[in-house]
mmCIF file of C-alpha atoms in Angstrom:
data_model
loop_
_atom_site.group_PDB
_atom_site.id
_atom_site.type_symbol
_atom_site.label_atom_id
_atom_site.label_comp_id
_atom_site.label_asym_id
_atom_site.label_seq_id
_atom_site.Cartn_x
_atom_site.Cartn_y
_atom_site.Cartn_z
ATOM 1 C CA LEU A 1 -82.114 -12.534 12.996
ATOM 2 C CA LYS A 2 -80.692 -13.960 9.758
ATOM 3 C CA GLN A 3 -78.433 -16.326 11.723
ATOM 4 C CA THR A 4 -81.463 -17.517 13.701
ATOM 5 C CA TYR A 5 -83.273 -18.479 10.504
ATOM 6 C CA VAL A 6 -80.144 -20.248 9.266
ATOM 7 C CA GLN A 7 -79.920 -22.263 12.488
ATOM 8 C CA ILE A 8 -83.589 -23.230 12.364
ATOM 9 C CA ALA A 9 -83.317 -24.280 8.720
ATOM 10 C CA ALA A 10 -80.128 -26.251 9.420
ATOM 11 C CA MET A 11 -81.786 -27.980 12.366
ATOM 12 C CA ALA A 12 -84.746 -28.970 10.184
ATOM 13 C CA VAL A 13 -82.451 -30.331 7.463
ATOM 14 C CA GLY A 14 -80.377 -32.091 10.109
ATOM 15 C CA MET A 15 -83.449 -33.831 11.521
ATOM 16 C CA ILE A 16 -84.433 -35.019 8.049
ATOM 17 C CA GLY A 17 -80.899 -36.299 7.509
ATOM 18 C CA PHE A 18 -81.074 -37.985 10.923
ATOM 19 C CA CYS A 19 -84.177 -39.934 9.872
ATOM 20 C CA LEU A 20 -82.749 -40.852 6.457
ATOM 21 C CA LEU A 21 -79.449 -42.021 7.913
ATOM 22 C CA ILE A 22 -81.186 -44.203 10.488
ATOM 23 C CA ARG A 23 -83.169 -45.813 7.681
ATOM 24 C CA PHE A 24 -79.979 -46.309 5.647
ATOM 25 C CA LEU A 25 -78.141 -47.898 8.592
ATOM 26 C CA GLU A 26 -80.934 -50.413 9.130
ATOM 27 C CA ASN A 27 -79.365 -52.974 6.773
ATOM 28 C CA PRO A 28 -75.793 -53.982 7.792
ATOM 29 C CA ASP A 29 -75.102 -55.504 4.343
ATOM 30 C CA ARG A 30 -75.963 -52.211 2.651
ATOM 31 C CA VAL A 31 -73.603 -50.424 5.026
ATOM 32 C CA ASN A 32 -70.609 -52.422 3.840
ATOM 33 C CA LYS A 33 -71.526 -52.120 0.146
ATOM 34 C CA TRP A 34 -71.470 -48.334 0.343
ATOM 35 C CA ARG A 35 -68.253 -48.154 2.361
ATOM 36 C CA ILE A 36 -65.903 -47.491 -0.589
ATOM 37 C CA VAL A 37 -68.306 -45.022 -2.208
ATOM 38 C CA ILE A 38 -68.575 -42.995 0.986
ATOM 39 C CA MET A 39 -64.803 -43.103 1.389
ATOM 40 C CA ILE A 40 -64.326 -41.632 -2.085
ATOM 41 C CA LEU A 41 -67.033 -39.039 -1.382
ATOM 42 C CA ALA A 42 -65.285 -37.929 1.820
ATOM 43 C CA LEU A 43 -61.912 -37.543 0.113
ATOM 44 C CA GLY A 44 -63.603 -35.741 -2.778
ATOM 45 C CA LEU A 45 -65.184 -33.220 -0.407
ATOM 46 C CA LEU A 46 -61.858 -32.533 1.266
ATOM 47 C CA GLY A 47 -60.125 -32.233 -2.122
ATOM 48 C CA LEU A 48 -62.779 -29.789 -3.293
ATOM 49 C CA ASN A 49 -62.263 -27.817 -0.111
ATOM 50 C CA ILE A 50 -58.515 -27.577 -0.742
ATOM 51 C CA VAL A 51 -59.069 -26.271 -4.271
ATOM 52 C CA LEU A 52 -62.002 -23.923 -3.668
ATOM 53 C CA GLY A 53 -61.689 -23.218 0.059
ATOM 54 C CA THR A 54 -62.074 -19.711 1.457
ATOM 55 C CA VAL A 55 -59.953 -18.681 4.434
ATOM 56 C CA LYS A 56 -61.926 -17.815 7.566
ATOM 57 C CA GLY A 57 -60.338 -17.567 10.988
ATOM 58 C CA GLY A 58 -56.983 -18.714 9.618
ATOM 59 C CA ALA A 59 -58.311 -21.958 8.091
ATOM 60 C CA ALA A 60 -59.361 -22.570 4.469
ATOM 61 C CA ASN A 61 -62.191 -24.895 5.435
ATOM 62 C CA TRP A 62 -65.124 -23.014 3.911
ATOM 63 C CA ILE A 63 -66.653 -23.093 0.443
ATOM 64 C CA VAL A 64 -68.855 -20.151 -0.502
ATOM 65 C CA ILE A 65 -71.602 -20.951 -3.023
ATOM 66 C CA GLY A 66 -73.968 -18.169 -4.012
ATOM 67 C CA GLY A 67 -73.378 -16.298 -0.769
ATOM 68 C CA VAL A 68 -73.929 -19.438 1.329
ATOM 69 C CA SER A 69 -70.968 -20.797 3.309
ATOM 70 C CA VAL A 70 -70.559 -24.565 3.631
ATOM 71 C CA GLN A 71 -67.962 -26.419 5.699
ATOM 72 C CA PRO A 72 -67.392 -29.829 4.025
ATOM 73 C CA SER A 73 -65.179 -31.152 6.825
ATOM 74 C CA GLU A 74 -68.227 -31.234 9.119
ATOM 75 C CA PHE A 75 -69.967 -33.747 6.843
ATOM 76 C CA VAL A 76 -66.760 -35.744 6.437
ATOM 77 C CA LYS A 77 -67.006 -36.526 10.180
ATOM 78 C CA ILE A 78 -70.065 -38.642 9.421
ATOM 79 C CA CYS A 79 -68.279 -40.370 6.543
ATOM 80 C CA PHE A 80 -65.209 -40.968 8.696
ATOM 81 C CA ILE A 81 -67.091 -42.848 11.393
ATOM 82 C CA PHE A 82 -69.137 -44.729 8.805
ATOM 83 C CA VAL A 83 -66.055 -45.907 6.874
ATOM 84 C CA GLY A 84 -64.019 -46.715 9.977
ATOM 85 C CA ALA A 85 -66.702 -48.762 11.703
ATOM 86 C CA ALA A 86 -67.767 -50.532 8.486
ATOM 87 C CA ALA A 87 -64.221 -51.388 7.400
ATOM 88 C CA LEU A 88 -63.207 -52.870 10.723
ATOM 89 C CA ASP A 89 -66.507 -54.665 11.238
ATOM 90 C CA TYR A 90 -66.490 -56.314 7.806
ATOM 91 C CA LEU A 91 -63.173 -58.083 8.033
ATOM 92 C CA GLN A 92 -60.644 -57.829 10.832
ATOM 93 C CA THR A 93 -57.512 -58.290 8.772
ATOM 94 C CA LYS A 94 -54.357 -56.290 8.074
ATOM 95 C CA LYS A 95 -55.884 -55.241 4.756
ATOM 96 C CA SER A 96 -58.928 -53.610 6.353
ATOM 97 C CA LEU A 97 -56.807 -51.980 9.055
ATOM 98 C CA ILE A 98 -54.317 -50.575 6.539
ATOM 99 C CA GLU A 99 -57.194 -49.315 4.394
ATOM 100 C CA PHE A 100 -58.619 -47.368 7.311
ATOM 101 C CA ILE A 101 -55.192 -46.050 8.376
ATOM 102 C CA VAL A 102 -54.499 -44.726 4.864
ATOM 103 C CA PHE A 103 -57.956 -43.140 4.673
ATOM 104 C CA SER A 104 -57.467 -41.521 8.095
ATOM 105 C CA ALA A 105 -54.015 -40.216 7.152
ATOM 106 C CA MET A 106 -55.383 -38.671 3.951
ATOM 107 C CA CYS A 107 -58.223 -36.964 5.843
ATOM 108 C CA VAL A 108 -55.958 -35.575 8.549
ATOM 109 C CA GLY A 109 -53.361 -34.543 5.933
ATOM 110 C CA ALA A 110 -56.001 -32.628 3.964
ATOM 111 C CA LEU A 111 -57.101 -30.828 7.122
ATOM 112 C CA PHE A 112 -53.502 -29.876 7.865
ATOM 113 C CA ILE A 113 -53.187 -28.412 4.371
ATOM 114 C CA MET A 114 -56.321 -26.356 5.077
ATOM 115 C CA SER A 115 -54.806 -25.356 8.456
ATOM 116 C CA ASP A 116 -57.908 -26.711 10.197
ATOM 117 C CA LEU A 117 -55.956 -28.201 13.082
ATOM 118 C CA GLY A 118 -58.922 -28.352 15.448
ATOM 119 C CA THR A 119 -60.883 -30.643 13.152
ATOM 120 C CA ALA A 120 -57.713 -32.627 12.402
ATOM 121 C CA LEU A 121 -57.337 -33.265 16.129
ATOM 122 C CA ILE A 122 -60.961 -34.440 16.325
ATOM 123 C CA PHE A 123 -60.422 -36.834 13.409
ATOM 124 C CA PHE A 124 -57.260 -38.196 14.984
ATOM 125 C CA GLY A 125 -58.989 -38.732 18.323
ATOM 126 C CA THR A 126 -61.823 -40.547 16.549
ATOM 127 C CA PHE A 127 -59.299 -42.699 14.678
ATOM 128 C CA LEU A 128 -57.789 -43.762 18.002
ATOM 129 C CA MET A 129 -61.220 -44.609 19.393
ATOM 130 C CA ILE A 130 -62.201 -46.721 16.384
ATOM 131 C CA SER A 131 -58.863 -48.534 16.232
ATOM 132 C CA PHE A 132 -58.726 -49.341 19.921
ATOM 133 C CA MET A 133 -62.376 -50.378 20.239
ATOM 134 C CA ARG A 134 -62.131 -52.800 17.346
ATOM 135 C CA SER A 135 -58.704 -54.284 17.984
ATOM 136 C CA GLY A 136 -57.988 -53.584 21.652
ATOM 137 C CA ASP A 137 -54.325 -53.222 20.698
ATOM 138 C CA LEU A 138 -52.825 -50.552 22.945
ATOM 139 C CA LYS A 139 -49.493 -50.716 21.071
ATOM 140 C CA THR A 140 -51.169 -49.481 17.884
ATOM 141 C CA VAL A 141 -52.628 -46.514 19.758
ATOM 142 C CA ILE A 142 -49.265 -45.628 21.322
ATOM 143 C CA LEU A 143 -47.572 -45.814 17.916
ATOM 144 C CA ALA A 144 -50.241 -43.564 16.392
ATOM 145 C CA VAL A 145 -49.877 -41.020 19.195
ATOM 146 C CA ALA A 146 -46.100 -41.007 18.769
ATOM 147 C CA ALA A 147 -46.497 -40.372 15.046
ATOM 148 C CA ALA A 148 -48.968 -37.552 15.808
ATOM 149 C CA VAL A 149 -46.515 -35.909 18.213
ATOM 150 C CA PHE A 150 -43.789 -36.075 15.574
ATOM 151 C CA GLY A 151 -46.143 -34.581 13.005
ATOM 152 C CA SER A 152 -47.128 -31.797 15.411
ATOM 153 C CA VAL A 153 -43.506 -30.813 15.885
ATOM 154 C CA ILE A 154 -43.107 -30.526 12.112
ATOM 155 C CA VAL A 155 -46.294 -28.451 11.815
ATOM 156 C CA LEU A 156 -45.149 -26.044 14.531
ATOM 157 C CA ARG A 157 -41.836 -25.747 12.715
ATOM 158 C CA PHE A 158 -43.301 -24.722 9.366
ATOM 159 C CA LYS A 159 -46.417 -22.875 10.596
ATOM 160 C CA PRO A 160 -45.152 -20.434 13.226
ATOM 161 C CA TYR A 161 -48.526 -18.698 13.674
ATOM 162 C CA ILE A 162 -49.781 -21.918 15.292
ATOM 163 C CA ALA A 163 -46.871 -21.807 17.726
ATOM 164 C CA GLU A 164 -48.013 -18.298 18.706
ATOM 165 C CA ARG A 165 -51.288 -19.759 19.934
ATOM 166 C CA PHE A 166 -49.379 -22.131 22.192
ATOM 167 C CA GLU A 167 -47.294 -19.199 23.427
ATOM 168 C CA ALA A 168 -50.456 -17.494 24.733
ATOM 169 C CA TRP A 169 -51.872 -20.713 26.178
ATOM 170 C CA ARG A 170 -52.333 -20.451 29.958
ATOM 171 C CA HIS A 171 -51.060 -16.861 29.722
ATOM 172 C CA CYS A 172 -53.957 -15.201 27.930
ATOM 173 C CA PHE A 173 -53.949 -12.061 30.099
ATOM 174 C CA GLU A 174 -50.281 -11.492 29.311
ATOM 175 C CA PHE A 175 -51.192 -11.561 25.604
ATOM 176 C CA GLN A 176 -54.676 -10.057 25.935
ATOM 177 C CA GLN A 177 -54.067 -7.514 23.197
ATOM 178 C CA THR A 178 -52.721 -10.084 20.717
ATOM 179 C CA THR A 179 -53.073 -13.867 20.558
ATOM 180 C CA GLY A 180 -54.794 -14.157 23.941
ATOM 181 C CA TYR A 181 -57.441 -11.521 23.206
ATOM 182 C CA GLN A 182 -60.402 -13.885 22.813
ATOM 183 C CA GLN A 183 -59.701 -16.107 25.809
ATOM 184 C CA ALA A 184 -59.062 -13.086 28.064
ATOM 185 C CA ARG A 185 -62.433 -11.608 27.087
ATOM 186 C CA VAL A 186 -64.187 -14.943 27.605
ATOM 187 C CA LEU A 187 -62.848 -15.300 31.149
ATOM 188 C CA THR A 188 -63.657 -11.683 32.019
ATOM 189 C CA TYR A 189 -67.185 -11.558 30.633
ATOM 190 C CA ALA A 190 -68.081 -15.108 31.706
ATOM 191 C CA ALA A 191 -67.185 -14.207 35.300
ATOM 192 C CA SER A 192 -69.405 -11.132 35.110
ATOM 193 C CA GLY A 193 -72.403 -13.343 34.266
ATOM 194 C CA GLY A 194 -72.369 -15.055 37.643
ATOM 195 C CA LEU A 195 -74.653 -18.022 38.252
ATOM 196 C CA ILE A 196 -77.764 -16.762 36.437
ATOM 197 C CA GLY A 197 -76.306 -14.444 33.771
ATOM 198 C CA VAL A 198 -77.007 -10.869 32.682
ATOM 199 C CA GLY A 199 -79.815 -11.844 30.298
ATOM 200 C CA LEU A 200 -79.994 -12.853 26.648
ATOM 201 C CA GLY A 201 -78.561 -10.173 24.376
ATOM 202 C CA ASN A 202 -77.261 -8.078 27.286
ATOM 203 C CA GLY A 203 -73.712 -9.386 27.284
ATOM 204 C CA CYS A 204 -70.550 -7.766 25.956
ATOM 205 C CA LEU A 205 -68.825 -10.888 24.610
ATOM 206 C CA LYS A 206 -71.141 -10.809 21.589
ATOM 207 C CA TYR A 207 -68.983 -7.983 20.205
ATOM 208 C CA VAL A 208 -65.901 -10.239 20.148
ATOM 209 C CA ALA A 209 -65.207 -12.195 16.947
ATOM 210 C CA ALA A 210 -66.440 -15.831 16.916
ATOM 211 C CA SER A 211 -68.458 -15.268 20.104
ATOM 212 C CA GLU A 212 -71.375 -17.312 18.693
ATOM 213 C CA SER A 213 -69.229 -20.195 17.481
ATOM 214 C CA ASP A 214 -65.774 -20.832 18.943
ATOM 215 C CA LEU A 215 -66.455 -18.834 22.132
ATOM 216 C CA VAL A 216 -70.104 -19.713 22.598
ATOM 217 C CA PHE A 217 -69.569 -21.362 26.007
ATOM 218 C CA GLY A 218 -68.291 -18.058 27.366
ATOM 219 C CA LEU A 219 -71.270 -16.288 25.802
ATOM 220 C CA MET A 220 -73.640 -18.708 27.565
ATOM 221 C CA CYS A 221 -71.881 -18.182 30.900
ATOM 222 C CA GLU A 222 -72.252 -14.418 30.552
ATOM 223 C CA GLU A 223 -75.833 -14.221 29.294
ATOM 224 C CA ILE A 224 -77.643 -17.229 30.799
ATOM 225 C CA GLY A 225 -75.291 -17.962 33.694
ATOM 226 C CA LEU A 226 -72.818 -20.601 34.754
ATOM 227 C CA ILE A 227 -75.520 -23.009 35.944
ATOM 228 C CA MET A 228 -77.223 -23.259 32.543
ATOM 229 C CA ALA A 229 -73.886 -23.358 30.699
ATOM 230 C CA VAL A 230 -72.734 -26.314 32.818
ATOM 231 C CA ILE A 231 -76.075 -28.080 32.246
ATOM 232 C CA VAL A 232 -75.576 -27.752 28.474
ATOM 233 C CA ALA A 233 -72.070 -29.200 28.785
ATOM 234 C CA LEU A 234 -73.330 -32.088 30.947
ATOM 235 C CA SER A 235 -76.034 -32.841 28.367
ATOM 236 C CA ILE A 236 -73.318 -33.648 25.841
ATOM 237 C CA LEU A 237 -71.481 -35.728 28.452
ATOM 238 C CA LEU A 238 -74.630 -37.752 29.161
ATOM 239 C CA LEU A 239 -74.569 -39.009 25.558
ATOM 240 C CA ILE A 240 -71.620 -41.167 26.610
ATOM 241 C CA PHE A 241 -73.632 -42.872 29.366
ATOM 242 C CA TYR A 242 -76.627 -43.382 27.095
ATOM 243 C CA THR A 243 -74.404 -44.849 24.394
ATOM 244 C CA ARG A 244 -72.668 -47.131 26.865
ATOM 245 C CA ALA A 245 -76.042 -48.477 27.983
ATOM 246 C CA ILE A 246 -77.399 -49.259 24.517
ATOM 247 C CA THR A 247 -74.285 -50.602 22.770
ATOM 248 C CA THR A 248 -74.121 -53.683 24.976
ATOM 249 C CA ARG A 249 -77.227 -54.904 23.141
ATOM 250 C CA SER A 250 -76.396 -53.793 19.585
ATOM 251 C CA ARG A 251 -76.893 -56.157 16.656
ATOM 252 C CA SER A 252 -73.248 -56.050 15.528
ATOM 253 C CA THR A 253 -69.917 -54.452 16.288
ATOM 254 C CA PHE A 254 -70.556 -51.874 13.559
ATOM 255 C CA TYR A 255 -73.366 -50.338 15.581
ATOM 256 C CA SER A 256 -71.371 -50.495 18.819
ATOM 257 C CA VAL A 257 -68.202 -48.972 17.349
ATOM 258 C CA SER A 258 -69.956 -46.283 15.315
ATOM 259 C CA ALA A 259 -72.207 -45.208 18.208
ATOM 260 C CA CYS A 260 -69.410 -45.040 20.769
ATOM 261 C CA CYS A 261 -67.165 -43.126 18.389
ATOM 262 C CA ALA A 262 -69.936 -40.703 17.415
ATOM 263 C CA ALA A 263 -70.583 -39.968 21.091
ATOM 264 C CA GLY A 264 -66.839 -39.751 21.741
ATOM 265 C CA LEU A 265 -66.389 -37.349 18.818
ATOM 266 C CA LEU A 266 -69.151 -35.066 20.104
ATOM 267 C CA LEU A 267 -67.649 -35.154 23.603
ATOM 268 C CA LEU A 268 -64.120 -34.475 22.317
ATOM 269 C CA GLN A 269 -65.355 -31.611 20.154
ATOM 270 C CA GLY A 270 -67.307 -30.140 23.056
ATOM 271 C CA ALA A 271 -64.290 -30.406 25.367
ATOM 272 C CA LEU A 272 -62.007 -28.688 22.854
ATOM 273 C CA ASN A 273 -64.518 -25.859 22.456
ATOM 274 C CA ILE A 274 -65.149 -25.314 26.186
ATOM 275 C CA PHE A 275 -61.589 -25.784 27.415
ATOM 276 C CA GLY A 276 -60.124 -23.839 24.480
ATOM 277 C CA ALA A 277 -62.348 -20.811 25.083
ATOM 278 C CA THR A 278 -61.529 -20.822 28.817
ATOM 279 C CA ASP A 279 -57.753 -21.172 28.206
ATOM 280 C CA ILE A 280 -57.486 -24.620 29.791
ATOM 281 C CA LEU A 281 -56.451 -25.937 26.358
ATOM 282 C CA PRO A 282 -55.144 -24.020 23.328
ATOM 283 C CA LEU A 283 -57.950 -22.418 21.319
ATOM 284 C CA THR A 284 -58.560 -24.710 18.324
ATOM 285 C CA GLY A 285 -61.559 -23.024 16.724
ATOM 286 C CA VAL A 286 -64.032 -25.926 16.826
ATOM 287 C CA THR A 287 -67.741 -25.559 17.471
ATOM 288 C CA LEU A 288 -69.803 -26.642 20.475
ATOM 289 C CA PRO A 289 -72.164 -29.411 19.253
ATOM 290 C CA PHE A 290 -75.811 -28.368 18.788
ATOM 291 C CA VAL A 291 -75.096 -24.910 20.255
ATOM 292 C CA SER A 292 -72.582 -22.963 18.144
ATOM 293 C CA ALA A 293 -73.787 -20.923 15.197
ATOM 294 C CA GLY A 294 -73.203 -22.690 11.881
ATOM 295 C CA GLY A 295 -75.502 -24.646 9.611
ATOM 296 C CA SER A 296 -72.915 -27.235 8.578
ATOM 297 C CA SER A 297 -72.050 -28.018 12.193
ATOM 298 C CA MET A 298 -75.710 -28.347 13.192
ATOM 299 C CA MET A 299 -76.518 -30.764 10.352
ATOM 300 C CA ALA A 300 -73.392 -32.835 11.011
ATOM 301 C CA CYS A 301 -74.253 -33.159 14.711
ATOM 302 C CA TRP A 302 -77.677 -34.582 13.838
ATOM 303 C CA GLY A 303 -75.978 -37.011 11.475
ATOM 304 C CA LEU A 304 -73.650 -38.185 14.252
ATOM 305 C CA LEU A 305 -76.627 -38.564 16.563
ATOM 306 C CA ALA A 306 -78.121 -41.008 14.041
ATOM 307 C CA PHE A 307 -75.264 -43.468 14.691
ATOM 308 C CA ILE A 308 -76.114 -43.448 18.394
ATOM 309 C CA LYS A 309 -79.815 -43.955 17.804
ATOM 310 C CA ALA A 310 -79.196 -46.720 15.243
ATOM 311 C CA ALA A 311 -77.266 -48.702 17.870
ATOM 312 C CA ASP A 312 -80.322 -48.898 20.104
ATOM 313 C CA GLU A 313 -81.993 -52.252 19.479
ATOM 314 C CA ARG A 314 -85.389 -50.611 20.025
ATOM 315 C CA THR A 315 -84.893 -48.379 16.967
ATOM 316 C CA TYR A 316 -85.628 -51.168 14.493
ATOM 317 C CA ALA A 317 -87.736 -53.363 16.770
ATOM 318 C CA LEU A 318 -91.015 -52.430 15.080
ATOM 319 C CA ARG A 319 -89.607 -53.381 11.665
ATOM 320 C CA LYS A 320 -88.880 -56.988 12.644
ATOM 321 C CA PRO A 321 -91.286 -59.475 11.076
ATOM 322 C CA LYS A 322 -93.754 -60.766 13.597
ATOM 323 C CA GLN A 323 -93.542 -64.483 14.262
ATOM 324 C CA LYS A 324 -96.781 -66.412 14.031
ATOM 325 C CA LYS A 325 -97.853 -68.072 17.204
ATOM 326 C CA VAL A 326 -98.324 -71.830 16.981
ATOM 327 C CA LYS A 327 -101.276 -73.114 18.898
ATOM 328 C CA ALA A 328 -100.630 -76.037 21.166
ATOM 329 C CA VAL A 329 -102.525 -79.197 20.273
#
């Protein structure tokens, strides 16, 4: 019951933030002026997380204040898209590109220090989307991916517990009592739900750790059925088609890039959650947008949705000054 109240409160705050962010994004000149400030704020949040972070689920990405847990990296997602789209829209030069690359590397590096590899992967994927959409340079993307692969090898070398997750990947039933415990339970209980589910609150997966966050897709399959779970997943996918339709008419490349990357981030995050829980991909511990339990995640998702809505030319249509009609003589 307490978690329900937290989700409702977070949704309300997220909606308020959604409205405020849309109003803030209305003026493109204001967007660029605040770019550096938001960049510093994002790095400050991650730095604070490194110093004061509490370890949960193997990652030190939580700050506990007065009994309330906050995940700063969720809010940094909004800052990341804002800075990336604003920097590359303002001036397409080597200076702006290098600035964004350094900022991205610092964000991903901080997440690696916190062992939050799932969020680091989301940030890296978003970096590739922003870079490619703005420059169209496939060579830059290939170079970035190569660097990421090299970095992953180093991480697996010095953090062996992460390698254990890959060992259980695609073999969760062989490791169902150890590293494959969660995925094995998800597949078992999700199958028992059938097409229409066993009913809300009647499932067994709820007794498994992280069932309402990292494994929530399996929980939906068990309790409300595969049909409804797939509909929820398709709802996130449809954001891509909506974004594609509205960005062709956006006022500037900032709105196009930020909206597409916000939708892409939500889709990537959703895919990592669903495919990780079902053992198609390694379990990364990221949330399912708008569904998983967690106030920080809920508020951040509404913030990302604001980028998509701001790209729609109809959003600010009513604010345009009306032109006076000139009567013909």
